[in-house]
Amino acid sequence: MADSLNSSDVPRPVPVVAEPSHVPGVSVRHTRAKGEPRFPDGPKADPAGSHFERRIRSFQPRRSRVTAGQADALQRLWPQWGLDIDGQRIIDLGELFGGVKSVVLEIGFGMGEATAQMAAADPDTGILAVDVHTPGQGNLLNLADRNGLGNVRVGNGDAIILLREMLTPDALDGLRVYFPDPWPKKRHHKRRLIQPEFLSLAATRLKPGAIVHCATDWEPYAEQMLEVLDAHPDFENTQPDGGFAPRPEFRPLTRFEGQGLDKGHVVRDLLFRRVPHRSPRDGQPEAQ
């Protein structure tokens, strides 16, 4: 819920203002009073506020260039299909998705076209898609609404807080990280999402056998991903000979990826499986 406006018990006259006409696809520009939330019924600007230390925060909220259609979707659909990641409660994924048994987490979905395609192709799997890009949030909600995709939920905020504070152990059936920010400068490599500590946290929320699927068109980051995943004891490569995987059919070819391929970029997919939990007493896999 967004910040509330100051209210008074004394009724005030409401000025009648003509609804400004807008053309679909044109950015919405509205002069707001100080303190007025941009989307009163939509996503918060920073849902977790200052409640939690962010040791990993590889994003900056971007809330510009929202079209009329995206703004409308945020207002109409956020209360039903949106989730502000505030870290203040534990989520029941079965309840959130209305009984869907299998749920995967997608971190970073851009404008949501690929997410919508995967949701349409696999309606029995819920996709909890997390991003902080407001136009993308509105666009994915719009796509889900237009295509009747009841298996999509849009999360707003820090995925680290979601994993650490709001999900129970073994809650997820998969994790997807497609084309994350590569942070190409060496001094920024520590900001990359795929790090040992992130994988350790994700492993606690993934069921045994769940698949971590990463994709990137930045070759040095792909090599680091492979090195980090190979070295992590909670994951094993699904490729018998190790190395990168062919792009699976369920991951659509996006416009962003196509542009990279046109420029000669090499896209790498990594598919790693969550191995069974280990018993703290003898280090052996627990019975399934």
XYZ file of C-alpha atoms in Angstrom:
288
model
C 0.000 0.000 0.000
C 1.400 3.390 -0.932
C 1.894 6.316 1.404
C -1.436 7.754 2.500
C -2.394 11.341 1.897
C -3.232 13.567 4.820
C -6.955 13.448 5.483
C -9.433 15.435 7.516
C -12.801 14.679 9.064
C -14.173 17.873 7.506
C -15.456 17.290 3.976
C -13.733 19.412 1.399
C -15.112 20.463 -1.968
C -13.602 18.426 -4.766
C -12.766 20.438 -7.861
C -14.023 18.961 -11.108
C -11.111 18.568 -13.490
C -11.543 17.446 -17.055
C -9.941 14.083 -17.782
C -6.950 14.823 -20.028
C -7.126 12.836 -23.210
C -4.273 10.460 -23.938
C -3.205 8.238 -26.762
C -2.344 4.578 -25.987
C 1.417 4.090 -25.959
C 2.132 7.691 -25.000
C 3.916 8.302 -21.713
C 1.752 9.458 -18.828
C 2.874 12.750 -17.364
C 1.035 14.003 -14.327
C 1.933 16.848 -12.001
C 1.475 15.433 -8.505
C 1.150 17.322 -5.295
C 3.975 16.896 -2.807
C 3.623 13.526 -1.082
C 1.078 12.191 -3.562
C 1.904 8.600 -4.583
C 2.349 7.995 -8.276
C 0.217 4.848 -8.277
C -2.070 4.999 -5.193
C -3.160 1.373 -5.611
C 0.023 0.168 -7.307
C 3.601 -0.761 -6.363
C 5.520 1.179 -3.743
C 8.687 3.041 -4.666
C 10.695 1.146 -2.013
C 8.501 -1.440 -0.289
C 11.079 -2.659 2.262
C 12.121 0.859 3.194
C 15.012 0.862 5.636
C 13.917 -2.242 7.546
C 16.684 -4.460 6.217
C 20.384 -4.234 5.526
C 20.976 -4.744 1.817
C 24.264 -6.566 1.473
C 23.331 -7.458 -2.099
C 21.348 -4.912 -4.033
C 22.109 -4.955 -7.706
C 19.380 -2.647 -8.902
C 18.093 0.884 -8.854
C 14.337 1.509 -9.167
C 13.432 3.028 -12.524
C 9.978 4.582 -12.577
C 9.930 6.713 -15.733
C 8.295 6.450 -19.160
C 5.132 4.728 -18.000
C 2.555 4.576 -20.782
C -1.155 5.059 -20.263
C -1.804 1.334 -20.699
C 0.903 0.388 -18.208
C -0.362 2.912 -15.663
C -3.904 1.595 -16.050
C -2.715 -1.992 -15.519
C -0.772 -1.000 -12.396
C -3.826 0.693 -10.923
C -6.335 -2.031 -11.807
C -4.340 -5.210 -11.386
C -1.739 -4.584 -8.691
C -4.124 -5.303 -5.782
C -4.919 -8.678 -7.375
C -1.657 -9.799 -9.001
C 1.017 -7.585 -7.466
C 3.250 -8.193 -4.463
C 5.268 -5.525 -2.685
C 8.391 -7.153 -1.251
C 8.421 -5.545 2.179
C 9.948 -8.398 4.184
C 7.221 -8.137 6.815
C 5.410 -11.451 6.313
C 5.783 -15.031 5.114
C 4.086 -15.768 1.789
C 1.995 -18.857 1.192
C 2.683 -19.435 -2.501
C -0.238 -21.823 -2.848
C -2.564 -19.140 -1.580
C -0.883 -16.418 -3.645
C -1.374 -18.403 -6.848
C -4.762 -19.839 -6.024
C -3.702 -23.446 -5.599
C -1.034 -23.769 -8.313
C 1.292 -26.508 -7.046
C 4.492 -25.585 -8.875
C 6.025 -22.097 -8.582
C 9.226 -20.724 -10.087
C 10.872 -17.417 -9.232
C 12.062 -15.204 -12.070
C 14.417 -12.388 -11.074
C 14.469 -9.561 -13.583
C 11.979 -9.790 -16.446
C 12.448 -6.587 -18.425
C 9.198 -5.757 -20.191
C 7.749 -9.192 -19.463
C 7.217 -10.537 -22.986
C 9.230 -13.714 -22.382
C 7.602 -14.232 -18.986
C 4.146 -13.993 -20.534
C 5.070 -16.475 -23.270
C 6.404 -18.996 -20.740
C 3.313 -18.577 -18.571
C 1.027 -19.178 -21.547
C 2.972 -22.277 -22.587
C 2.895 -23.781 -19.079
C -0.329 -22.745 -17.296
C 0.164 -25.304 -14.509
C 3.302 -23.519 -13.288
C 3.066 -20.268 -11.380
C 5.669 -17.603 -12.185
C 6.565 -15.136 -9.456
C 8.319 -12.489 -11.563
C 10.325 -9.903 -9.610
C 11.661 -6.611 -10.922
C 11.851 -2.939 -9.964
C 11.243 -1.481 -13.424
C 7.816 0.129 -13.178
C 7.041 0.213 -16.925
C 7.940 -3.477 -17.131
C 5.707 -4.279 -14.164
C 2.792 -2.515 -15.840
C 3.505 -4.147 -19.189
C 3.626 -7.669 -17.738
C 0.382 -7.102 -15.833
C -1.193 -5.856 -19.045
C 0.018 -8.900 -20.983
C -1.225 -11.258 -18.279
C -4.631 -9.589 -18.273
C -5.030 -9.528 -22.042
C -3.989 -13.171 -22.414
C -5.809 -14.553 -19.380
C -2.617 -15.625 -17.604
C -3.752 -16.358 -14.079
C -0.426 -18.026 -13.270
C 1.616 -14.789 -13.172
C 2.314 -12.676 -10.096
C 4.497 -9.572 -10.226
C 6.835 -8.847 -7.324
C 8.179 -5.352 -6.690
C 11.402 -4.939 -4.744
C 14.574 -6.724 -3.700
C 14.593 -10.442 -4.526
C 17.119 -11.003 -1.754
C 14.596 -9.818 0.831
C 11.942 -12.000 -0.783
C 14.136 -15.093 -0.524
C 15.488 -14.378 2.929
C 12.454 -12.981 4.729
C 9.282 -13.997 2.893
C 9.663 -17.542 1.553
C 9.745 -20.807 3.473
C 12.324 -23.567 2.935
C 11.746 -25.681 -0.184
C 9.064 -23.261 -1.406
C 10.253 -22.968 -5.013
C 10.327 -25.400 -7.915
C 12.765 -23.346 -9.936
C 14.754 -20.124 -10.268
C 15.247 -18.142 -13.486
C 17.758 -15.330 -13.936
C 17.807 -14.165 -17.536
C 20.204 -11.474 -18.731
C 21.024 -9.888 -15.380
C 23.103 -6.729 -15.246
C 26.666 -7.908 -16.034
C 28.351 -5.050 -14.186
C 31.242 -5.210 -16.670
C 33.733 -3.048 -14.782
C 35.995 -5.121 -12.556
C 35.403 -2.944 -9.495
C 31.663 -3.620 -9.858
C 31.866 -7.422 -10.154
C 30.877 -7.748 -6.498
C 27.464 -6.365 -7.469
C 26.713 -9.276 -9.772
C 23.790 -11.333 -8.560
C 25.191 -14.820 -9.175
C 27.592 -15.113 -6.252
C 28.215 -17.952 -3.758
C 26.264 -16.250 -0.960
C 23.257 -15.681 -3.224
C 23.266 -19.321 -4.320
C 23.473 -20.476 -0.698
C 20.400 -18.419 0.130
C 18.521 -19.585 -2.966
C 19.341 -23.219 -2.180
C 17.435 -22.990 1.105
C 14.269 -21.979 -0.753
C 14.541 -24.444 -3.648
C 13.172 -27.959 -3.491
C 15.594 -30.819 -4.173
C 15.674 -31.300 -7.931
C 14.647 -27.700 -8.664
C 16.415 -26.117 -11.628
C 18.386 -22.891 -11.552
C 18.383 -21.501 -15.081
C 20.626 -18.552 -15.932
C 21.224 -16.915 -19.290
C 23.532 -14.094 -20.324
C 25.066 -12.633 -23.452
C 28.075 -11.288 -21.559
C 30.757 -13.945 -21.980
C 32.903 -13.027 -18.929
C 29.818 -13.154 -16.700
C 28.813 -16.488 -18.209
C 32.210 -17.904 -17.320
C 31.909 -16.590 -13.771
C 28.399 -18.043 -13.420
C 29.654 -21.425 -14.557
C 32.613 -21.303 -12.181
C 30.492 -20.276 -9.185
C 27.739 -22.814 -9.845
C 30.217 -25.633 -10.487
C 31.936 -24.927 -7.175
C 28.751 -24.712 -5.100
C 27.968 -27.908 -3.148
C 24.181 -27.431 -3.388
C 24.041 -27.553 -7.186
C 25.051 -29.889 -9.991
C 25.251 -29.283 -13.713
C 22.475 -30.921 -15.725
C 24.845 -31.320 -18.673
C 26.534 -34.740 -18.545
C 29.809 -33.322 -19.841
C 29.528 -30.093 -17.835
C 29.684 -26.654 -19.370
C 26.920 -24.565 -20.866
C 23.550 -25.895 -21.986
C 21.728 -25.408 -25.291
C 18.915 -22.868 -25.032
C 15.885 -24.898 -23.903
C 12.749 -24.575 -26.010
C 10.748 -23.171 -23.103
C 12.913 -20.024 -22.921
C 11.664 -17.696 -25.672
C 13.995 -15.717 -27.864
C 13.412 -12.111 -26.783
C 13.929 -8.886 -28.717
C 16.786 -7.989 -26.373
C 18.468 -11.324 -27.066
C 17.876 -10.976 -30.787
C 19.536 -7.575 -30.790
C 22.537 -9.059 -29.008
C 22.771 -11.913 -31.489
C 22.633 -9.415 -34.357
C 25.654 -7.705 -32.813
C 27.547 -10.980 -32.644
C 27.012 -11.671 -28.953
C 27.102 -15.287 -27.789
C 24.231 -16.211 -25.480
C 24.993 -18.808 -22.834
C 22.457 -20.849 -20.865
C 23.272 -22.607 -17.601
C 20.985 -25.266 -16.119
C 21.909 -26.516 -12.662
C 19.932 -28.822 -10.375
C 19.448 -28.377 -6.646
C 20.953 -31.489 -5.073
C 19.231 -33.246 -2.134
C 19.697 -31.721 1.275
C 22.467 -33.145 3.428
C 21.946 -34.525 6.877
C 23.838 -32.426 9.434
C 24.806 -35.617 11.301
C 26.442 -37.708 8.642
C 26.582 -35.505 5.561
C 24.479 -37.997 3.584
C 21.502 -37.068 1.405
C 18.203 -37.119 3.258
C 15.603 -39.649 2.178
C 13.205 -38.270 -0.409
